[in-house]
């Protein structure tokens, strides 16, 4: 029998009272909220900050309640976090922590934790259908094409591949300055005055802020590494942005096509859209150094997809459209010229979906989005408010029209069919492609009336037509090609897989054989991707000379460096962008940009001495002609010892530059 001391006493009715109170149930969202808030500092202490980024990405993807596949969730959450990251870049300039990964992570985790507590829900059903698996395969192929020439190279090798991208040098200066000063450079004008040419402190910096934040998560802290290391990271990130842009257009085209054109049939769409972008247009953007535009076009593709085929829940649709619009404005606000009309098309064509939303909520969403998107425009108002900017000259590779026009014609013809006109998604696609084409024609007429020929921003607007046209082609795929067919499931139908794969190969082969530029000979060897892959536009000698000079300069360097070396190995570092790259690596482009312009041509000793006398800082000139170097040093004399320094550049037997000695 049990011991009496161990028995619970009975009350007067013989019932045994409970010794412990029942445990209160834990709030459903308490554990996820605690994990989100505690993980960033803990993972930072463990020096695995990239895991924090992955956690926030997955947590954001899990919050969508619309019916989406796993890939859809990851793509849309990336777009949402990008827009949010642009706003955090502004806040980072105001709080004391700058772009520290823990501060950024906590600011992102707070709203996610609040949602977990106030609106808990079951975990999403994860699904990765055949369409998404094939899309991931296409993403990987596009990523390999975009990154192959950059992988395996050091900073000098990557600089050689992209050396002719003049704009890329300025984008690197912005990225590096954001890393160093920790936020939106509008709030750091004085600090960035030496690093950036006047006016660039207010240039749209969404891509630079987001890439700097990602760099901080990878490095586990704030601040910038040495300039050459920073350049190697930035060039690799730029190639990754290009791969993301191609992937975004592929995803958007498949979303516009809809589930009826899924399964193995998606291979045909991927070959058509991805092949065209990689072979010509996307690669041309990279070689031109248009990093901000590529970043903005990535978000623009996601926005176009949601305009054509919205999410089932209006609240999530409004949130995503707002975040993407803000990200577009911060990255490249010229895209607003087409993004705003697309938003109006969505509001009209899909107006029935907005009926459950209160007018006050719509007004609030529009006001908040408009206010946030106006920040970069107002910061750069000196240039943004002048229509004459649209006729400004510049260097942009022309769009390959002999491929673009047939693709646009196919999209429009498919969207004009009776079946397409009865579908809201395809009506929106037709409105989108015709609206953007109309804007292109209007800008063309304005530039012809202003200058007599088309200019830089005409090609830029054509890039937007390329993106919208390819996504509209996805919407037209079903009317053009018909449904893929019925029978066994797509994954279990080998015949369908063979037919789709063969069709994709035929389309890809046709694109490859016709991927030359409009003024080039027929064949893929003259395509931009072939030139990128084979290094036809690379400048290995110029890049090695710039980096060799850079590593010999003091840090910081009180003087300005100017390359005046002679052409070698078929390259002219002076006329190329050698002095521009030298200035951004020295982080003094704000004062050395005049030397870049002046140093593009051969100079006499008298011209060198005169420029040194006018220079706002001491001048260091690099010459590889011993006679010219000696004559310049004699003319300068000992009286200019603190104002002008002449450095001789020599070369080894295999052509590597050797910097020094100083010529007295």
PDB file of N, CA and C in Angstrom, residues 4-86:
ATOM      1  N   UNK A   4       1.096   6.906   3.560  1.00  0.00           N
ATOM      2  CA  UNK A   4       0.113   7.965   3.782  1.00  0.00           C
ATOM      3  C   UNK A   4       0.690   9.334   3.504  1.00  0.00           C
ATOM      4  N   UNK A   5       1.985   9.479   3.721  1.00  0.00           N
ATOM      5  CA  UNK A   5       2.595  10.792   3.514  1.00  0.00           C
ATOM      6  C   UNK A   5       2.636  11.174   2.049  1.00  0.00           C
ATOM      7  N   UNK A   6       2.569  10.166   1.219  1.00  0.00           N
ATOM      8  CA  UNK A   6       2.642  10.465  -0.219  1.00  0.00           C
ATOM      9  C   UNK A   6       1.275  10.648  -0.832  1.00  0.00           C
ATOM     10  N   UNK A   7       0.216  10.429  -0.079  1.00  0.00           N
ATOM     11  CA  UNK A   7      -1.116  10.574  -0.625  1.00  0.00           C
ATOM     12  C   UNK A   7      -1.599  12.008  -0.480  1.00  0.00           C
ATOM     13  N   UNK A   8      -2.323  12.478  -1.475  1.00  0.00           N
ATOM     14  CA  UNK A   8      -2.899  13.819  -1.401  1.00  0.00           C
ATOM     15  C   UNK A   8      -4.087  13.801  -0.462  1.00  0.00           C
ATOM     16  N   UNK A   9      -4.249  14.801   0.387  1.00  0.00           N
ATOM     17  CA  UNK A   9      -5.385  14.842   1.312  1.00  0.00           C
ATOM     18  C   UNK A   9      -6.687  15.008   0.558  1.00  0.00           C
ATOM     19  N   UNK A  10      -7.747  14.421   1.088  1.00  0.00           N
ATOM     20  CA  UNK A  10      -9.068  14.521   0.483  1.00  0.00           C
ATOM     21  C   UNK A  10      -9.858  15.619   1.166  1.00  0.00           C
ATOM     22  N   UNK A  11     -10.747  16.285   0.384  1.00  0.00           N
ATOM     23  CA  UNK A  11     -11.622  17.283   1.011  1.00  0.00           C
ATOM     24  C   UNK A  11     -12.820  16.580   1.608  1.00  0.00           C
ATOM     25  N   UNK A  12     -13.774  17.362   2.076  1.00  0.00           N
ATOM     26  CA  UNK A  12     -14.911  16.783   2.794  1.00  0.00           C
ATOM     27  C   UNK A  12     -15.766  15.912   1.899  1.00  0.00           C
ATOM     28  N   UNK A  13     -15.712  16.112   0.608  1.00  0.00           N
ATOM     29  CA  UNK A  13     -16.515  15.314  -0.312  1.00  0.00           C
ATOM     30  C   UNK A  13     -15.731  14.146  -0.894  1.00  0.00           C
ATOM     31  N   UNK A  14     -14.522  14.011  -0.451  1.00  0.00           N
ATOM     32  CA  UNK A  14     -13.730  12.881  -0.909  1.00  0.00           C
ATOM     33  C   UNK A  14     -12.957  13.131  -2.184  1.00  0.00           C
ATOM     34  N   UNK A  15     -13.028  14.352  -2.776  1.00  0.00           N
ATOM     35  CA  UNK A  15     -12.304  14.633  -4.017  1.00  0.00           C
ATOM     36  C   UNK A  15     -10.863  15.007  -3.719  1.00  0.00           C
ATOM     37  N   UNK A  16      -9.996  14.625  -4.557  1.00  0.00           N
ATOM     38  CA  UNK A  16      -8.572  14.927  -4.401  1.00  0.00           C
ATOM     39  C   UNK A  16      -8.259  16.209  -5.180  1.00  0.00           C
ATOM     40  N   UNK A  17      -7.836  17.281  -4.522  1.00  0.00           N
ATOM     41  CA  UNK A  17      -7.537  18.540  -5.240  1.00  0.00           C
ATOM     42  C   UNK A  17      -6.273  18.401  -6.086  1.00  0.00           C
ATOM     43  N   UNK A  18      -6.214  19.220  -7.193  1.00  0.00           N
ATOM     44  CA  UNK A  18      -5.035  19.208  -8.064  1.00  0.00           C
ATOM     45  C   UNK A  18      -3.930  20.023  -7.418  1.00  0.00           C
ATOM     46  N   UNK A  19      -2.709  19.478  -7.446  1.00  0.00           N
ATOM     47  CA  UNK A  19      -1.575  20.143  -6.806  1.00  0.00           C
ATOM     48  C   UNK A  19      -0.981  21.238  -7.678  1.00  0.00           C
ATOM     49  N   UNK A  20      -1.170  21.197  -9.032  1.00  0.00           N
ATOM     50  CA  UNK A  20      -0.577  22.205  -9.920  1.00  0.00           C
ATOM     51  C   UNK A  20      -1.658  22.829 -10.779  1.00  0.00           C
ATOM     52  N   UNK A  21      -1.401  24.092 -11.156  1.00  0.00           N
ATOM     53  CA  UNK A  21      -2.326  24.778 -12.049  1.00  0.00           C
ATOM     54  C   UNK A  21      -2.060  24.338 -13.492  1.00  0.00           C
ATOM     55  N   UNK A  22      -3.084  24.339 -14.325  1.00  0.00           N
ATOM     56  CA  UNK A  22      -2.851  23.965 -15.734  1.00  0.00           C
ATOM     57  C   UNK A  22      -1.992  25.014 -16.428  1.00  0.00           C
ATOM     58  N   UNK A  23      -1.102  24.548 -17.311  1.00  0.00           N
ATOM     59  CA  UNK A  23      -0.231  25.459 -18.050  1.00  0.00           C
ATOM     60  C   UNK A  23      -1.046  26.265 -19.046  1.00  0.00           C
ATOM     61  N   UNK A  24      -0.767  27.572 -19.073  1.00  0.00           N
ATOM     62  CA  UNK A  24      -1.438  28.419 -20.044  1.00  0.00           C
ATOM     63  C   UNK A  24      -0.829  28.176 -21.429  1.00  0.00           C
ATOM     64  N   UNK A  25      -1.662  28.129 -22.429  1.00  0.00           N
ATOM     65  CA  UNK A  25      -1.106  27.907 -23.772  1.00  0.00           C
ATOM     66  C   UNK A  25      -0.264  29.100 -24.216  1.00  0.00           C
ATOM     67  N   UNK A  26       0.826  28.794 -24.870  1.00  0.00           N
ATOM     68  CA  UNK A  26       1.702  29.841 -25.389  1.00  0.00           C
ATOM     69  C   UNK A  26       1.046  30.469 -26.617  1.00  0.00           C
ATOM     70  N   UNK A  27       1.152  31.794 -26.728  1.00  0.00           N
ATOM     71  CA  UNK A  27       0.617  32.481 -27.901  1.00  0.00           C
ATOM     72  C   UNK A  27       1.211  31.861 -29.158  1.00  0.00           C
ATOM     73  N   UNK A  28       0.382  31.606 -30.166  1.00  0.00           N
ATOM     74  CA  UNK A  28       0.880  30.878 -31.343  1.00  0.00           C
ATOM     75  C   UNK A  28       2.096  31.519 -32.000  1.00  0.00           C
ATOM     76  N   UNK A  29       2.155  32.860 -32.013  1.00  0.00           N
ATOM     77  CA  UNK A  29       3.253  33.516 -32.704  1.00  0.00           C
ATOM     78  C   UNK A  29       4.401  33.928 -31.817  1.00  0.00           C
ATOM     79  N   UNK A  30       4.357  33.528 -30.540  1.00  0.00           N
ATOM     80  CA  UNK A  30       5.395  33.998 -29.618  1.00  0.00           C
ATOM     81  C   UNK A  30       6.768  33.414 -29.954  1.00  0.00           C
ATOM     82  N   UNK A  31       6.810  32.137 -30.236  1.00  0.00           N
ATOM     83  CA  UNK A  31       8.096  31.500 -30.536  1.00  0.00           C
ATOM     84  C   UNK A  31       8.695  32.042 -31.831  1.00  0.00           C
ATOM     85  N   UNK A  32       7.938  32.127 -32.941  1.00  0.00           N
ATOM     86  CA  UNK A  32       8.535  32.730 -34.143  1.00  0.00           C
ATOM     87  C   UNK A  32       8.997  34.166 -33.932  1.00  0.00           C
ATOM     88  N   UNK A  33       8.216  34.942 -33.175  1.00  0.00           N
ATOM     89  CA  UNK A  33       8.611  36.332 -32.933  1.00  0.00           C
ATOM     90  C   UNK A  33       9.904  36.392 -32.131  1.00  0.00           C
ATOM     91  N   UNK A  34      10.013  35.526 -31.117  1.00  0.00           N
ATOM     92  CA  UNK A  34      11.234  35.517 -30.309  1.00  0.00           C
ATOM     93  C   UNK A  34      12.444  35.099 -31.141  1.00  0.00           C
ATOM     94  N   UNK A  35      12.264  34.126 -32.010  1.00  0.00           N
ATOM     95  CA  UNK A  35      13.371  33.685 -32.863  1.00  0.00           C
ATOM     96  C   UNK A  35      13.817  34.812 -33.794  1.00  0.00           C
ATOM     97  N   UNK A  36      12.846  35.510 -34.369  1.00  0.00           N
ATOM     98  CA  UNK A  36      13.186  36.592 -35.292  1.00  0.00           C
ATOM     99  C   UNK A  36      13.951  37.712 -34.596  1.00  0.00           C
ATOM    100  N   UNK A  37      13.594  38.019 -33.370  1.00  0.00           N
ATOM    101  CA  UNK A  37      14.223  39.136 -32.669  1.00  0.00           C
ATOM    102  C   UNK A  37      15.552  38.753 -32.027  1.00  0.00           C
ATOM    103  N   UNK A  38      15.687  37.504 -31.611  1.00  0.00           N
ATOM    104  CA  UNK A  38      16.911  37.089 -30.915  1.00  0.00           C
ATOM    105  C   UNK A  38      17.982  36.554 -31.865  1.00  0.00           C
ATOM    106  N   UNK A  39      17.562  36.072 -33.019  1.00  0.00           N
ATOM    107  CA  UNK A  39      18.532  35.458 -33.924  1.00  0.00           C
ATOM    108  C   UNK A  39      19.595  36.433 -34.427  1.00  0.00           C
ATOM    109  N   UNK A  40      19.261  37.666 -34.828  1.00  0.00           N
ATOM    110  CA  UNK A  40      20.315  38.536 -35.391  1.00  0.00           C
ATOM    111  C   UNK A  40      21.511  38.764 -34.474  1.00  0.00           C
ATOM    112  N   UNK A  41      21.322  39.168 -33.190  1.00  0.00           N
ATOM    113  CA  UNK A  41      22.526  39.350 -32.367  1.00  0.00           C
ATOM    114  C   UNK A  41      23.263  38.049 -32.077  1.00  0.00           C
ATOM    115  N   UNK A  42      22.514  36.960 -31.908  1.00  0.00           N
ATOM    116  CA  UNK A  42      23.166  35.684 -31.613  1.00  0.00           C
ATOM    117  C   UNK A  42      23.996  35.220 -32.810  1.00  0.00           C
ATOM    118  N   UNK A  43      23.401  35.277 -33.993  1.00  0.00           N
ATOM    119  CA  UNK A  43      24.137  34.849 -35.186  1.00  0.00           C
ATOM    120  C   UNK A  43      25.292  35.787 -35.502  1.00  0.00           C
ATOM    121  N   UNK A  44      25.160  37.058 -35.124  1.00  0.00           N
ATOM    122  CA  UNK A  44      26.279  37.983 -35.328  1.00  0.00           C
ATOM    123  C   UNK A  44      27.446  37.623 -34.409  1.00  0.00           C
ATOM    124  N   UNK A  45      27.134  37.251 -33.167  1.00  0.00           N
ATOM    125  CA  UNK A  45      28.199  36.829 -32.252  1.00  0.00           C
ATOM    126  C   UNK A  45      28.886  35.565 -32.747  1.00  0.00           C
ATOM    127  N   UNK A  46      28.116  34.712 -33.417  1.00  0.00           N
ATOM    128  CA  UNK A  46      28.682  33.482 -33.972  1.00  0.00           C
ATOM    129  C   UNK A  46      29.344  33.712 -35.330  1.00  0.00           C
ATOM    130  N   UNK A  47      29.290  34.964 -35.826  1.00  0.00           N
ATOM    131  CA  UNK A  47      29.895  35.360 -37.098  1.00  0.00           C
ATOM    132  C   UNK A  47      29.310  34.607 -38.291  1.00  0.00           C
ATOM    133  N   UNK A  48      27.994  34.428 -38.252  1.00  0.00           N
ATOM    134  CA  UNK A  48      27.287  33.805 -39.378  1.00  0.00           C
ATOM    135  C   UNK A  48      26.104  34.699 -39.762  1.00  0.00           C
ATOM    136  N   UNK A  49      26.387  35.965 -39.992  1.00  0.00           N
ATOM    137  CA  UNK A  49      25.329  36.912 -40.344  1.00  0.00           C
ATOM    138  C   UNK A  49      24.573  36.536 -41.618  1.00  0.00           C
ATOM    139  N   UNK A  50      25.187  35.871 -42.608  1.00  0.00           N
ATOM    140  CA  UNK A  50      24.374  35.456 -43.767  1.00  0.00           C
ATOM    141  C   UNK A  50      23.185  34.585 -43.392  1.00  0.00           C
ATOM    142  N   UNK A  51      23.297  33.824 -42.304  1.00  0.00           N
ATOM    143  CA  UNK A  51      22.149  33.030 -41.870  1.00  0.00           C
ATOM    144  C   UNK A  51      21.007  33.923 -41.412  1.00  0.00           C
ATOM    145  N   UNK A  52      21.322  35.076 -40.841  1.00  0.00           N
ATOM    146  CA  UNK A  52      20.286  36.037 -40.471  1.00  0.00           C
ATOM    147  C   UNK A  52      19.532  36.501 -41.706  1.00  0.00           C
ATOM    148  N   UNK A  53      20.272  36.790 -42.746  1.00  0.00           N
ATOM    149  CA  UNK A  53      19.650  37.226 -43.997  1.00  0.00           C
ATOM    150  C   UNK A  53      18.740  36.133 -44.552  1.00  0.00           C
ATOM    151  N   UNK A  54      19.208  34.891 -44.531  1.00  0.00           N
ATOM    152  CA  UNK A  54      18.387  33.779 -45.019  1.00  0.00           C
ATOM    153  C   UNK A  54      17.132  33.602 -44.163  1.00  0.00           C
ATOM    154  N   UNK A  55      17.266  33.770 -42.840  1.00  0.00           N
ATOM    155  CA  UNK A  55      16.120  33.641 -41.943  1.00  0.00           C
ATOM    156  C   UNK A  55      15.065  34.697 -42.259  1.00  0.00           C
ATOM    157  N   UNK A  56      15.486  35.941 -42.418  1.00  0.00           N
ATOM    158  CA  UNK A  56      14.536  37.021 -42.700  1.00  0.00           C
ATOM    159  C   UNK A  56      13.879  36.827 -44.064  1.00  0.00           C
ATOM    160  N   UNK A  57      14.644  36.353 -45.032  1.00  0.00           N
ATOM    161  CA  UNK A  57      14.090  36.103 -46.364  1.00  0.00           C
ATOM    162  C   UNK A  57      13.006  35.022 -46.294  1.00  0.00           C
ATOM    163  N   UNK A  58      13.310  33.932 -45.620  1.00  0.00           N
ATOM    164  CA  UNK A  58      12.334  32.839 -45.521  1.00  0.00           C
ATOM    165  C   UNK A  58      11.123  33.242 -44.686  1.00  0.00           C
ATOM    166  N   UNK A  59      11.354  34.009 -43.609  1.00  0.00           N
ATOM    167  CA  UNK A  59      10.237  34.455 -42.777  1.00  0.00           C
ATOM    168  C   UNK A  59       9.316  35.379 -43.560  1.00  0.00           C
ATOM    169  N   UNK A  60       9.888  36.225 -44.384  1.00  0.00           N
ATOM    170  CA  UNK A  60       9.062  37.098 -45.218  1.00  0.00           C
ATOM    171  C   UNK A  60       8.279  36.281 -46.232  1.00  0.00           C
ATOM    172  N   UNK A  61       8.936  35.312 -46.845  1.00  0.00           N
ATOM    173  CA  UNK A  61       8.248  34.465 -47.826  1.00  0.00           C
ATOM    174  C   UNK A  61       7.095  33.697 -47.189  1.00  0.00           C
ATOM    175  N   UNK A  62       7.247  33.313 -45.934  1.00  0.00           N
ATOM    176  CA  UNK A  62       6.205  32.532 -45.267  1.00  0.00           C
ATOM    177  C   UNK A  62       4.983  33.354 -44.901  1.00  0.00           C
ATOM    178  N   UNK A  63       5.073  34.679 -44.914  1.00  0.00           N
ATOM    179  CA  UNK A  63       3.964  35.522 -44.490  1.00  0.00           C
ATOM    180  C   UNK A  63       2.892  35.679 -45.566  1.00  0.00           C
ATOM    181  N   UNK A  64       3.205  35.366 -46.817  1.00  0.00           N
ATOM    182  CA  UNK A  64       2.204  35.524 -47.873  1.00  0.00           C
ATOM    183  C   UNK A  64       1.086  34.505 -47.678  1.00  0.00           C
ATOM    184  N   UNK A  65      -0.147  34.974 -47.792  1.00  0.00           N
ATOM    185  CA  UNK A  65      -1.313  34.106 -47.666  1.00  0.00           C
ATOM    186  C   UNK A  65      -1.963  33.823 -49.023  1.00  0.00           C
ATOM    187  N   UNK A  66      -1.493  34.503 -50.069  1.00  0.00           N
ATOM    188  CA  UNK A  66      -1.970  34.177 -51.411  1.00  0.00           C
ATOM    189  C   UNK A  66      -1.445  32.795 -51.798  1.00  0.00           C
ATOM    190  N   UNK A  67      -2.150  32.179 -52.711  1.00  0.00           N
ATOM    191  CA  UNK A  67      -1.747  30.846 -53.144  1.00  0.00           C
ATOM    192  C   UNK A  67      -0.539  30.976 -54.068  1.00  0.00           C
ATOM    193  N   UNK A  68       0.618  30.590 -53.566  1.00  0.00           N
ATOM    194  CA  UNK A  68       1.867  30.760 -54.294  1.00  0.00           C
ATOM    195  C   UNK A  68       2.734  29.523 -54.115  1.00  0.00           C
ATOM    196  N   UNK A  69       3.571  29.262 -55.088  1.00  0.00           N
ATOM    197  CA  UNK A  69       4.557  28.194 -54.939  1.00  0.00           C
ATOM    198  C   UNK A  69       5.734  28.714 -54.118  1.00  0.00           C
ATOM    199  N   UNK A  70       6.606  27.808 -53.737  1.00  0.00           N
ATOM    200  CA  UNK A  70       7.779  28.209 -52.949  1.00  0.00           C
ATOM    201  C   UNK A  70       8.647  29.192 -53.712  1.00  0.00           C
ATOM    202  N   UNK A  71       8.848  28.950 -54.999  1.00  0.00           N
ATOM    203  CA  UNK A  71       9.667  29.867 -55.793  1.00  0.00           C
ATOM    204  C   UNK A  71       9.012  31.242 -55.890  1.00  0.00           C
ATOM    205  N   UNK A  72       7.691  31.275 -56.090  1.00  0.00           N
ATOM    206  CA  UNK A  72       6.988  32.560 -56.122  1.00  0.00           C
ATOM    207  C   UNK A  72       7.209  33.329 -54.830  1.00  0.00           C
ATOM    208  N   UNK A  73       7.109  32.645 -53.719  1.00  0.00           N
ATOM    209  CA  UNK A  73       7.286  33.302 -52.419  1.00  0.00           C
ATOM    210  C   UNK A  73       8.692  33.893 -52.280  1.00  0.00           C
ATOM    211  N   UNK A  74       9.688  33.121 -52.684  1.00  0.00           N
ATOM    212  CA  UNK A  74      11.065  33.606 -52.544  1.00  0.00           C
ATOM    213  C   UNK A  74      11.338  34.795 -53.462  1.00  0.00           C
ATOM    214  N   UNK A  75      10.818  34.738 -54.686  1.00  0.00           N
ATOM    215  CA  UNK A  75      11.042  35.844 -55.617  1.00  0.00           C
ATOM    216  C   UNK A  75      10.360  37.113 -55.127  1.00  0.00           C
ATOM    217  N   UNK A  76       9.098  36.998 -54.734  1.00  0.00           N
ATOM    218  CA  UNK A  76       8.354  38.184 -54.309  1.00  0.00           C
ATOM    219  C   UNK A  76       8.876  38.736 -52.984  1.00  0.00           C
ATOM    220  N   UNK A  77       9.293  37.864 -52.083  1.00  0.00           N
ATOM    221  CA  UNK A  77       9.845  38.365 -50.814  1.00  0.00           C
ATOM    222  C   UNK A  77      11.173  39.068 -51.054  1.00  0.00           C
ATOM    223  N   UNK A  78      11.949  38.612 -52.031  1.00  0.00           N
ATOM    224  CA  UNK A  78      13.192  39.321 -52.371  1.00  0.00           C
ATOM    225  C   UNK A  78      12.880  40.727 -52.873  1.00  0.00           C
ATOM    226  N   UNK A  79      11.850  40.860 -53.724  1.00  0.00           N
ATOM    227  CA  UNK A  79      11.455  42.184 -54.184  1.00  0.00           C
ATOM    228  C   UNK A  79      10.952  43.064 -53.057  1.00  0.00           C
ATOM    229  N   UNK A  80      10.173  42.489 -52.153  1.00  0.00           N
ATOM    230  CA  UNK A  80       9.657  43.253 -51.015  1.00  0.00           C
ATOM    231  C   UNK A  80      10.791  43.726 -50.112  1.00  0.00           C
ATOM    232  N   UNK A  81      11.725  42.849 -49.802  1.00  0.00           N
ATOM    233  CA  UNK A  81      12.847  43.221 -48.934  1.00  0.00           C
ATOM    234  C   UNK A  81      13.774  44.230 -49.608  1.00  0.00           C
ATOM    235  N   UNK A  82      13.849  44.199 -50.934  1.00  0.00           N
ATOM    236  CA  UNK A  82      14.683  45.178 -51.628  1.00  0.00           C
ATOM    237  C   UNK A  82      14.112  46.581 -51.473  1.00  0.00           C
ATOM    238  N   UNK A  83      12.790  46.726 -51.678  1.00  0.00           N
ATOM    239  CA  UNK A  83      12.176  48.025 -51.462  1.00  0.00           C
ATOM    240  C   UNK A  83      12.309  48.490 -50.029  1.00  0.00           C
ATOM    241  N   UNK A  84      12.135  47.581 -49.090  1.00  0.00           N
ATOM    242  CA  UNK A  84      12.304  47.906 -47.674  1.00  0.00           C
ATOM    243  C   UNK A  84      13.749  48.288 -47.382  1.00  0.00           C
ATOM    244  N   UNK A  85      14.697  47.594 -48.014  1.00  0.00           N
ATOM    245  CA  UNK A  85      16.103  47.901 -47.797  1.00  0.00           C
ATOM    246  C   UNK A  85      16.477  49.303 -48.257  1.00  0.00           C
ATOM    247  N   UNK A  86      15.836  49.785 -49.323  1.00  0.00           N
ATOM    248  CA  UNK A  86      16.101  51.160 -49.771  1.00  0.00           C
ATOM    249  C   UNK A  86      15.688  52.164 -48.705  1.00  0.00           C
TER     250      UNK A  86
END
